Coordinates of C-alpha atoms in Angstrom, one line a residue:
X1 CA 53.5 -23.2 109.9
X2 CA 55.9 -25.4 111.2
X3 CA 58.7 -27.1 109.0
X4 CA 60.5 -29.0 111.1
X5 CA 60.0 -32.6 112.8
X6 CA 60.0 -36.5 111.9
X7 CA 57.3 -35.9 108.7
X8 CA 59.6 -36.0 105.9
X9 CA 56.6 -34.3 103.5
X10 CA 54.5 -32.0 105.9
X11 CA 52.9 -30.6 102.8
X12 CA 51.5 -33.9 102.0
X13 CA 50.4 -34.7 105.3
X14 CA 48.5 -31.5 105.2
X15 CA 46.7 -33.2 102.0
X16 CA 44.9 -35.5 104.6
X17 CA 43.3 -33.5 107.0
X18 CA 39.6 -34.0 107.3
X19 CA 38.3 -32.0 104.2
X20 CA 40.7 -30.9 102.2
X21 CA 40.5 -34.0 99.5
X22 CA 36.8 -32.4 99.1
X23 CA 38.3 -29.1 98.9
X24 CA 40.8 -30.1 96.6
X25 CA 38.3 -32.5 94.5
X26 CA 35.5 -29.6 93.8
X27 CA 38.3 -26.8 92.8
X28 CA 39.6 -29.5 90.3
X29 CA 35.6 -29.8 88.7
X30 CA 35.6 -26.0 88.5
X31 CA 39.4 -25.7 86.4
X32 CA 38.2 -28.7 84.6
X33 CA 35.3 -27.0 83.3
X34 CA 37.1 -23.4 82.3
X35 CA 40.2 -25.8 80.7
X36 CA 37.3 -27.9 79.0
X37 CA 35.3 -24.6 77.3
X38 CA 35.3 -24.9 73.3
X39 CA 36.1 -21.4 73.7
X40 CA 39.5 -21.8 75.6
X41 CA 40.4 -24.0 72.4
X42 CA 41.0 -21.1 70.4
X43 CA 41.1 -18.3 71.9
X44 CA 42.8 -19.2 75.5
X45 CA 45.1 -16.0 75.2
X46 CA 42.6 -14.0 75.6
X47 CA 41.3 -15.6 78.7
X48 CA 44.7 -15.6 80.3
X49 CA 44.7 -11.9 79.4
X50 CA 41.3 -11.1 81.3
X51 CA 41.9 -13.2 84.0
X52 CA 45.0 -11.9 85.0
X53 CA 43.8 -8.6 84.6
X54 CA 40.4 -9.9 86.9
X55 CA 43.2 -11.4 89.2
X56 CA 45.2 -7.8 89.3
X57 CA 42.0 -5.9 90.7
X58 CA 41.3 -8.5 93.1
X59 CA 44.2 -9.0 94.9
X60 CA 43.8 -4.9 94.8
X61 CA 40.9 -4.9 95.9
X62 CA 41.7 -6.8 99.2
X63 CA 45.0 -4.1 99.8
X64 CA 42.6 -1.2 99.9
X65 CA 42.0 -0.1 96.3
X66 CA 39.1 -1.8 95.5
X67 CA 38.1 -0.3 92.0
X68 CA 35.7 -1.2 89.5
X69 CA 37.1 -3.6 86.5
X70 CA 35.9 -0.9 83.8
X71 CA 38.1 1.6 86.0
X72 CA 41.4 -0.5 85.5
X73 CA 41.0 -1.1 81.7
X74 CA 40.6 2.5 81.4
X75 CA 43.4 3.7 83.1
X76 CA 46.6 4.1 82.0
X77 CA 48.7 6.0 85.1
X78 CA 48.8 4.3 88.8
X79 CA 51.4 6.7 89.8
X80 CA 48.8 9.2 91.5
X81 CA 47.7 8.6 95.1
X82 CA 48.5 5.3 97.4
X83 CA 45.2 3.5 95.8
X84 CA 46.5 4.1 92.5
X85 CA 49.9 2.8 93.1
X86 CA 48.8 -0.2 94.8
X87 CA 46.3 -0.9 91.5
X88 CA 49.7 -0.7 90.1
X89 CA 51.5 -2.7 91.9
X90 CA 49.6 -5.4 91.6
X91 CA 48.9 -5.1 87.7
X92 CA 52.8 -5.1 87.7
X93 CA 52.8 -8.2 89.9
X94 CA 50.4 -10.2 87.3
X95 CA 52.7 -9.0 84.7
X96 CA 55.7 -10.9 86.3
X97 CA 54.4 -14.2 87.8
X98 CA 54.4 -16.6 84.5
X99 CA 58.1 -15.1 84.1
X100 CA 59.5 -16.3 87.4
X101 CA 58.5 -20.1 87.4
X102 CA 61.6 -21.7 86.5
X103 CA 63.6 -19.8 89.3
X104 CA 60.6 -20.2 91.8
X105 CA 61.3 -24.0 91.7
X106 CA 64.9 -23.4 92.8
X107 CA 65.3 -19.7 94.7
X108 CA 61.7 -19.0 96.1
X109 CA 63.5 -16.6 98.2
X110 CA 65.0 -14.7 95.2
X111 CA 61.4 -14.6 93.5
X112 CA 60.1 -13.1 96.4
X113 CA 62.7 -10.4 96.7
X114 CA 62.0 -9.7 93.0
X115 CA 58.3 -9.5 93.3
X116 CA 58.9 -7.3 95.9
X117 CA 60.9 -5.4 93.8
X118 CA 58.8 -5.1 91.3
X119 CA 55.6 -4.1 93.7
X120 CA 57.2 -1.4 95.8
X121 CA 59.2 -0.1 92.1
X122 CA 61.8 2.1 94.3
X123 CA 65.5 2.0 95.0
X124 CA 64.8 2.4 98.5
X125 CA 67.2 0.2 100.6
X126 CA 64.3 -1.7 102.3
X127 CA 63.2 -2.8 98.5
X128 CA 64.4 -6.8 97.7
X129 CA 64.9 -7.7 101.2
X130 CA 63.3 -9.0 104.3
X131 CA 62.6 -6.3 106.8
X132 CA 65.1 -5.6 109.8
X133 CA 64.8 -5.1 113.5
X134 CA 62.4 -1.4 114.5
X135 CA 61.3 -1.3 110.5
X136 CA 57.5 -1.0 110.2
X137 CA 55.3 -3.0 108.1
X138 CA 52.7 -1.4 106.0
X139 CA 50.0 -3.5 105.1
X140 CA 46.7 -2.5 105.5
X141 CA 44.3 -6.0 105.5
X142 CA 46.7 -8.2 108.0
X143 CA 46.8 -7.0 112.0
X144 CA 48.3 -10.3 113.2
X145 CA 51.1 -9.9 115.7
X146 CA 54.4 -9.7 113.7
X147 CA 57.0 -12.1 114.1
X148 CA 60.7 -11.1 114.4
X149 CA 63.0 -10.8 111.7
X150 CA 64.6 -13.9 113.2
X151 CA 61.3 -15.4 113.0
X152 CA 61.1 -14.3 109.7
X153 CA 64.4 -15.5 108.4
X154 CA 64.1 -19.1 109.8
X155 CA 60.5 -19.7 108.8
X156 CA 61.6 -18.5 104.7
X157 CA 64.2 -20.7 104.9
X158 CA 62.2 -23.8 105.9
X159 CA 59.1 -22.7 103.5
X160 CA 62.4 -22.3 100.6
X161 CA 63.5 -26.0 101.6
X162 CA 59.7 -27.2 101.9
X163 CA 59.8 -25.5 97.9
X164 CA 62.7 -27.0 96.3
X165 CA 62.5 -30.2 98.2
X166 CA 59.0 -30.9 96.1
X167 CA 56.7 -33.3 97.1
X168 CA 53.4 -35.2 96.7
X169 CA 50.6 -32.7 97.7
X170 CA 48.6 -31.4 96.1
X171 CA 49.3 -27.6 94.5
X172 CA 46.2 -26.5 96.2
X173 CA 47.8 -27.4 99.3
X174 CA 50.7 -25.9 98.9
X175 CA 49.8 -22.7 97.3
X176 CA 47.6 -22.0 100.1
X177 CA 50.8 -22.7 102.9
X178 CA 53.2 -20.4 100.9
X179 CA 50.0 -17.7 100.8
X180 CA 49.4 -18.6 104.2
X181 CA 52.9 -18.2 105.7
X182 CA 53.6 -14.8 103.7
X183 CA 50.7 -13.4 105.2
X184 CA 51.7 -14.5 108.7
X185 CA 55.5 -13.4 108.8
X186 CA 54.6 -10.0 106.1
X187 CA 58.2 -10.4 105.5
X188 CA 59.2 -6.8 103.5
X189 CA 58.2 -3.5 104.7
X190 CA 55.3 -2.8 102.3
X191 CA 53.5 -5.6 99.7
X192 CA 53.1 -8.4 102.0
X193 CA 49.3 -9.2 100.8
X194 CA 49.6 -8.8 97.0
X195 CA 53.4 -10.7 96.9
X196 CA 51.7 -13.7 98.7
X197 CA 48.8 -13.4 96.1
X198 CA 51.5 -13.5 93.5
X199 CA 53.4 -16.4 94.9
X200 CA 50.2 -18.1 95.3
X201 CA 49.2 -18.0 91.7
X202 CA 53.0 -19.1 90.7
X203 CA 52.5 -21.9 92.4
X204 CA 49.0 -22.9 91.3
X205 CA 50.7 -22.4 87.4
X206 CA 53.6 -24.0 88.4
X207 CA 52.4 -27.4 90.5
X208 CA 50.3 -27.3 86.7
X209 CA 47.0 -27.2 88.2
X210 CA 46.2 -23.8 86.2
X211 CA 49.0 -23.7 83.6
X212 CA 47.7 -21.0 81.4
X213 CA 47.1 -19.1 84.5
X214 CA 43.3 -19.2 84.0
X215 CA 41.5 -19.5 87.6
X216 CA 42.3 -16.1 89.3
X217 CA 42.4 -17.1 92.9
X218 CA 42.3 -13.3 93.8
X219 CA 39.0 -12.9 92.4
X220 CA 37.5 -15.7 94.6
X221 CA 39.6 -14.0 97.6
X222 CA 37.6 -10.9 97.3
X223 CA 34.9 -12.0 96.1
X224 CA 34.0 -13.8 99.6
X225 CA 35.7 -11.2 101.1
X226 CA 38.2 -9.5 103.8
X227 CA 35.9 -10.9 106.7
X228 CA 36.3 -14.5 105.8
X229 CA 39.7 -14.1 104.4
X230 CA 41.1 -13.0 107.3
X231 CA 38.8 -15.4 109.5
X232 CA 40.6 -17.7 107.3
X233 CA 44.0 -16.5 108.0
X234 CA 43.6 -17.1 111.9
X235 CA 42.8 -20.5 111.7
X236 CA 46.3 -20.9 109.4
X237 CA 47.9 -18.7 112.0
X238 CA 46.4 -20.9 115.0
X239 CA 48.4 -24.3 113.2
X240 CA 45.1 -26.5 114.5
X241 CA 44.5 -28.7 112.0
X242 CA 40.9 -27.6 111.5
X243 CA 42.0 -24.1 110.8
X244 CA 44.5 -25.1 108.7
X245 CA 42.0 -27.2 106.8
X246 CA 40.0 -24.6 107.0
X247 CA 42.3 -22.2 105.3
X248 CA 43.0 -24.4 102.8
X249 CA 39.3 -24.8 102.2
X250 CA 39.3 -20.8 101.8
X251 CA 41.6 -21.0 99.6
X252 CA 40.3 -23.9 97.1
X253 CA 36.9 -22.4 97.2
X254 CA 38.9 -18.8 96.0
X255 CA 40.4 -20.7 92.6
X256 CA 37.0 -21.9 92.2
X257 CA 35.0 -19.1 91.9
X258 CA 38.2 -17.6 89.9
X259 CA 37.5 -20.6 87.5
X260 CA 34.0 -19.4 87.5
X261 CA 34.5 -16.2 86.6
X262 CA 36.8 -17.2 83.8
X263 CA 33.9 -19.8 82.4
X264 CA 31.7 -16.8 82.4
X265 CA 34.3 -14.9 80.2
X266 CA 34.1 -17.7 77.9
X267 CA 30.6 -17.6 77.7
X268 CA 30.3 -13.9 76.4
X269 CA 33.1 -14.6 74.1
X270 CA 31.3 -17.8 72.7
X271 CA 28.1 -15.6 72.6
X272 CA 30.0 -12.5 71.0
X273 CA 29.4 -10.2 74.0
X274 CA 32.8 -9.7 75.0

């Protein structure tokens, strides 16, 4: 995505392309109805728990290790083979997010290179930065063309500015450009899928559309898939505004099956099944 040029809030102008208001408007009905459950009254904790755990094996699920949810409550070592750590590293990544809102708003770039951290959990010396010239990117759902570390460097620094500067669209909106642009530039050397996951769920808690972190957005992602996820993608990647709106669309219909899932947790707790 493009930062620069005479719109002083390109986020916002992004809120008016044909169909994202209806994209933003049915996503708010479905978090309405999870944040308005009797259940979530009392017992929201546990929701938050189970949801970010949901989230965790999601956002897994879409980086290759796509395990059942009775398979990651039961285990207790990722350490073992590449699906294992990745199961890890994105349980690890849940863990973090509701700690880093508060810097997100002012260093985006440091969260990043901290979720990063906190993914790859080595001391190797491509761990916590953006990736330099001739280093490979592992990340097995994206096969876009990668941009240059140049590329990469100029296009954080406007989504950072874009960040901090704030604005007037909605979270959805935004969330979905920060997921969006991760994706595209796959900034570090390993990650790149579940930190822009991450950063889009510390966005959707932050901008306060899911506060008690709720609405896992990974579930919805891989719940409809890696075929229209990355179909998605392309149309972010093109810049047109229908396949930006239609990313955007992807990725309000995502939080809203995420809010689905979440209602049917409440359910079986209010019915003593769960």
């Amino acid at each position: 995505m493009s930062t620069t040029g005479a719109t002083a809030d390109p986020l916002a102008t992004l809120g008016t392309l044909p169909g994202v208001a209806e994209s933003v408007e049915s996503m708010r009905k479905s978090v309405d109805r999870v944040y308005g459950h009797r259940v979530m009254r009392r017992r929201s904790n546990e929701i938050t728990a189970e949801a970010a755990l949901r989230g965790a094996r999601g956002s897994a699920a879409l980086s290759g290790a796509d395990w059942a949810l009775e398979e990651v409550r039961r285990r207790t070592d990722f350490s073992g083979d590449a699906e294992a750590r990745t199961m890890g590293a994105a349980l690890r990544l849940t863990a973090e997010a509701g700690q880093l809102l508060s810097i997100w708003r002012q260093s985006p770039l440091r969260v990043l290179a901290r979720l990063h951290l906190v993914a790859a959990a080595s001391d190797e010396d491509v761990v916590g930065r953006p990736r330099q010239q001739g280093e490979p990117v592992d990340e097995p759902l994206v096969e876009l063309p990668l941009p240059s570390p140049a590329e990469v460097s100029g296009r954080l620094d406007g989504l950072s500015d874009l960040i901090i500067a704030g604005g007037s669209a909605p979270a959805l909106v935004t969330a979905a450009v920060v997921h969006g642009e991760l994706l595209a530039l796959r900034p570090f050397t390993s990650h790149n899928g579940l930190i822009a996951r991450t950063a889009e769920r510390i966005v959707l808690i932050g901008g306060g559309l899911d506060p008690k972190s709720v609405c896992p957005a990974e579930v919805g992602h891989a719940d409809l898939g890696r075929a229209a996820f990355l179909a998605a993608l392309d149309g972010y990647v093109s810049g047109t505004p229908e396949g930006m709106a239609a990313w955007i669309a992807h990725c309000g219909r995502a939080v809203e099956l995420g809010a689905r899932e979440s209602t049917a947790v409440c359910e079986a707790l209010q019915r003593g099944a769960a």
